[in-house]
Coordinates of C-alpha atoms in Angstrom, one line a residue:
M2 CA 30.5 19.1 -48.2
S3 CA 28.5 16.6 -46.0
Q4 CA 24.7 16.6 -46.3
P5 CA 22.5 17.5 -43.3
S6 CA 21.5 14.5 -41.3
P7 CA 17.8 13.8 -40.3
Q8 CA 18.7 14.9 -36.8
D9 CA 19.9 18.3 -38.2
H10 CA 16.5 18.6 -40.0
A11 CA 14.6 17.8 -36.8
R12 CA 16.6 20.3 -34.8
A13 CA 15.9 23.0 -37.5
R14 CA 12.2 22.3 -37.5
H15 CA 12.2 22.5 -33.7
H16 CA 13.9 25.9 -33.6
S17 CA 11.8 27.3 -36.5
G18 CA 8.5 26.1 -34.8
T19 CA 7.3 24.3 -38.0
D20 CA 7.5 20.7 -36.7
A21 CA 4.8 18.7 -38.5
D22 CA 4.2 16.8 -35.3
A23 CA 2.8 19.8 -33.5
G24 CA -0.6 18.1 -33.6
P25 CA -4.2 19.1 -34.6
G26 CA -5.4 22.5 -33.6
V27 CA -2.0 23.8 -32.6
D28 CA -1.3 27.2 -34.2
A29 CA 1.3 26.8 -37.0
G30 CA 4.3 29.1 -37.1
T31 CA 5.3 29.2 -33.5
D32 CA 8.8 30.6 -33.9
A33 CA 11.7 31.1 -31.6
R34 CA 10.4 34.6 -30.6
A35 CA 7.1 33.1 -29.5
E36 CA 8.9 30.5 -27.5
V37 CA 11.1 33.1 -25.8
E38 CA 7.9 35.2 -25.0
A39 CA 6.2 32.1 -23.5
E40 CA 9.2 31.3 -21.4
A41 CA 9.5 34.8 -20.1
E42 CA 5.8 35.0 -19.2
A43 CA 6.1 31.6 -17.4
R44 CA 8.8 33.0 -15.0
P45 CA 7.6 33.8 -11.5
G46 CA 6.4 37.4 -11.3
A47 CA 6.3 37.8 -15.1
E48 CA 2.7 36.7 -15.5
E49 CA -0.3 37.8 -13.5
K50 CA -0.9 36.0 -10.2
G51 CA -0.6 32.3 -11.0
D52 CA -4.0 30.9 -12.1
G53 CA -5.3 34.3 -12.9
L54 CA -4.1 34.0 -16.5
R55 CA -5.5 30.5 -16.9
E56 CA -8.9 31.7 -15.7
R57 CA -8.8 34.8 -17.9
L58 CA -8.0 32.7 -21.0
V59 CA -10.9 30.4 -20.3
R60 CA -13.3 33.3 -19.7
T61 CA -12.1 34.9 -22.9
G62 CA -12.7 31.6 -24.8
V63 CA -16.2 31.3 -23.3
A64 CA -17.1 34.8 -24.5
L65 CA -15.5 34.2 -27.9
V66 CA -17.4 30.9 -28.5
D67 CA -20.7 32.6 -27.5
A68 CA -20.1 35.5 -29.9
E69 CA -18.5 33.7 -32.9
G70 CA -18.7 30.0 -32.5
A71 CA -16.2 27.2 -32.0
Q72 CA -14.5 27.9 -35.3
A73 CA -13.2 31.2 -33.8
L74 CA -11.4 29.5 -30.9
T75 CA -7.7 29.6 -32.0
L76 CA -5.0 30.0 -29.4
R77 CA -3.8 33.2 -31.1
E78 CA -7.2 34.8 -31.1
I79 CA -7.9 33.9 -27.5
A80 CA -4.5 35.2 -26.4
R81 CA -5.0 38.4 -28.4
R82 CA -8.4 39.1 -26.8
A83 CA -7.0 38.2 -23.4
G84 CA -4.2 40.8 -23.9
V85 CA -1.2 38.4 -23.8
S86 CA 1.3 37.2 -26.4
H87 CA 0.2 34.2 -28.5
G88 CA 2.8 32.0 -26.7
A89 CA 1.4 32.7 -23.3
P90 CA -1.5 30.2 -23.2
R91 CA 0.9 27.3 -23.7
R92 CA 2.0 27.5 -20.1
W93 CA -1.4 26.3 -19.0
F94 CA -2.7 24.7 -22.1
P95 CA 0.1 22.8 -24.0
T96 CA -2.3 22.1 -26.9
H97 CA -5.3 23.6 -28.6
L98 CA -7.4 20.6 -27.4
D99 CA -6.5 21.3 -23.8
L100 CA -7.8 24.9 -24.0
L101 CA -10.9 23.9 -25.9
S102 CA -11.7 21.3 -23.3
A103 CA -11.3 23.7 -20.5
I104 CA -13.8 26.0 -22.3
A105 CA -16.2 23.2 -23.0
R106 CA -16.1 22.2 -19.3
E107 CA -17.6 25.6 -18.4
G108 CA -20.5 24.8 -20.7
F109 CA -21.1 21.4 -19.2
A110 CA -20.9 22.9 -15.7
E111 CA -23.6 25.4 -16.6
L112 CA -25.8 22.8 -18.2
A113 CA -25.4 20.6 -15.1
A114 CA -26.5 23.5 -12.9
R115 CA -29.6 24.0 -15.0
V116 CA -30.4 20.3 -14.8
A117 CA -29.9 20.3 -11.0
E118 CA -32.2 23.2 -10.6
A119 CA -34.8 21.5 -12.7
D120 CA -34.4 18.4 -10.5
R121 CA -34.9 20.4 -7.4
E122 CA -38.1 21.9 -8.8
A123 CA -39.3 18.3 -9.8
D124 CA -38.6 17.2 -6.2
R125 CA -40.8 20.0 -4.9
T126 CA -43.7 19.0 -7.2
D127 CA -43.1 15.3 -6.7
A128 CA -42.8 14.8 -10.4
G129 CA -42.6 11.3 -11.9
P130 CA -39.8 10.0 -14.2
R131 CA -41.7 10.9 -17.4
E132 CA -42.2 14.5 -16.3
R133 CA -38.6 14.7 -15.3
V134 CA -37.5 13.5 -18.7
E135 CA -39.8 16.0 -20.4
T136 CA -38.2 18.7 -18.2
L137 CA -34.7 17.6 -19.1
T138 CA -35.5 17.8 -22.8
R139 CA -36.7 21.4 -22.3
V140 CA -33.6 22.3 -20.4
Y141 CA -31.4 20.7 -23.1
L142 CA -33.1 22.3 -26.1
G143 CA -33.3 25.6 -24.3
Y144 CA -29.5 25.5 -23.7
A145 CA -28.9 24.6 -27.3
A146 CA -30.9 27.6 -28.5
E147 CA -29.5 30.1 -25.9
R148 CA -25.8 29.1 -26.0
R149 CA -25.4 28.0 -29.6
G150 CA -21.7 28.3 -29.9
M151 CA -20.9 26.6 -26.6
Y152 CA -23.4 23.9 -27.3
E153 CA -21.8 23.0 -30.6
L154 CA -18.4 22.9 -29.0
M155 CA -19.5 20.7 -26.0
F156 CA -20.4 17.8 -28.1
R157 CA -17.5 17.9 -30.6
H158 CA -15.4 15.3 -28.9
D159 CA -13.3 15.2 -32.0
L160 CA -12.1 18.6 -30.9
L161 CA -11.8 17.9 -27.2
E162 CA -9.5 16.0 -24.8
S163 CA -12.3 14.3 -22.9
G164 CA -10.1 12.3 -20.6
R165 CA -8.4 15.3 -19.1
L166 CA -9.2 18.5 -17.2
G167 CA -12.3 16.9 -15.6
L168 CA -14.3 17.1 -18.8
R169 CA -15.8 13.6 -18.4
E170 CA -16.7 14.3 -14.8
T171 CA -19.0 17.1 -15.9
S172 CA -20.4 15.6 -19.1
L173 CA -21.1 11.9 -18.4
P174 CA -23.2 12.4 -15.3
L175 CA -25.7 14.3 -17.4
F176 CA -26.2 11.3 -19.7
A177 CA -26.2 9.0 -16.7
R178 CA -29.1 11.0 -15.3
L179 CA -31.1 10.6 -18.4
A180 CA -30.3 6.8 -18.6
A181 CA -31.5 6.4 -14.9
L182 CA -34.8 8.0 -15.7
V183 CA -35.2 5.8 -18.8
A184 CA -34.5 2.8 -16.7
E185 CA -37.4 3.8 -14.3
L186 CA -39.7 4.2 -17.3
R187 CA -38.7 1.1 -19.1
P188 CA -37.5 -1.5 -16.6
G189 CA -35.9 -4.6 -18.2
T190 CA -34.7 -2.8 -21.3
D191 CA -31.3 -1.6 -22.2
A192 CA -31.7 1.9 -20.7
V193 CA -28.3 3.2 -22.0
T194 CA -29.1 2.3 -25.6
A195 CA -32.6 3.8 -25.3
A196 CA -31.3 7.0 -23.6
G197 CA -28.6 7.3 -26.3
A198 CA -31.2 7.0 -29.1
L199 CA -33.4 9.6 -27.4
W200 CA -30.5 11.9 -26.9
A201 CA -29.4 11.5 -30.6
N202 CA -33.0 12.4 -31.6
L203 CA -33.0 15.5 -29.4
H204 CA -29.6 16.6 -30.6
G205 CA -30.7 16.2 -34.2
L206 CA -33.8 18.2 -33.4
A207 CA -31.7 21.0 -31.9
Q208 CA -29.4 21.1 -35.0
L209 CA -32.1 20.9 -37.6
R210 CA -34.1 23.6 -35.8
H211 CA -31.0 25.9 -35.7
W212 CA -30.2 25.4 -39.3
G213 CA -33.8 26.1 -40.4
S214 CA -34.2 22.7 -42.0
L215 CA -37.0 21.6 -39.6
S216 CA -39.3 24.4 -40.4
L217 CA -38.5 24.1 -44.1
A218 CA -39.5 20.4 -44.2
T219 CA -42.4 20.4 -41.7
G220 CA -43.7 24.0 -41.8
S221 CA -43.2 24.4 -38.1
D222 CA -40.4 25.6 -35.9
D223 CA -42.2 24.6 -32.6
P224 CA -40.2 21.8 -31.1
A225 CA -43.0 20.6 -28.7
P226 CA -44.8 18.2 -31.1
F227 CA -41.5 16.7 -32.2
V228 CA -40.3 16.3 -28.6
R229 CA -43.6 14.5 -27.8
A230 CA -43.2 12.2 -30.8
A231 CA -39.6 11.4 -29.8
L232 CA -40.5 10.6 -26.2
D233 CA -43.4 8.4 -27.3
A234 CA -41.2 6.6 -29.8
H235 CA -38.4 5.9 -27.3
L236 CA -40.2 5.7 -24.0
G237 CA -43.8 4.7 -25.0
P238 CA -46.9 6.9 -24.9
A239 CA -47.3 9.0 -21.8
E240 CA -50.1 7.9 -19.4
P241 CA -53.2 10.1 -19.7
T242 CA -53.4 12.8 -17.1
R243 CA -56.4 12.6 -14.7

């Protein structure tokens, strides 16, 4: 009897849903039944109103990451909570990374809206660049504290597909805004590097505060003095108020 060829093994893996090339984050064990379910739900009229399912999957993911963190965001769990078969999300999100990126994009959009509102308030009060940076740090740290699960997902670009789904278009302008303000405060310097260093400092502050390490080491959980120290270190001391 002849031995199975490599092509036979590849076809067997394809039909059993256990192909090792499925990629990171893709739920293992997608079998022929799941594929049949996904195909059936992708037919016109079989699934709810076009983009309705896509939007529901993203909303479900947002609620799940807020409640349980990024580690809970599996395709199967999102599909289960959305009330569809575990193969259904693949019509809109071929990989786990695609779905996580769509969820993270919602977080960046919300953070951008908060920053825009803070900028409008700064315009009304004719705030200078230093005051605007201070406001941005409060917005950033406030978001990190209030939307912990989403915040952690948003900056895990090892889990995201940043070049797709418009994710870069919602994330990079936020950093560009910080860099522009740093350039105003420190003309002639490498504003991108200085802004990156400041951002890394703030991100570390948010993480250490959340984990309880900051209060353990310093005896204080109040971020204000640490923010002032970080701003002074990266931007120079603030001018005294009159």
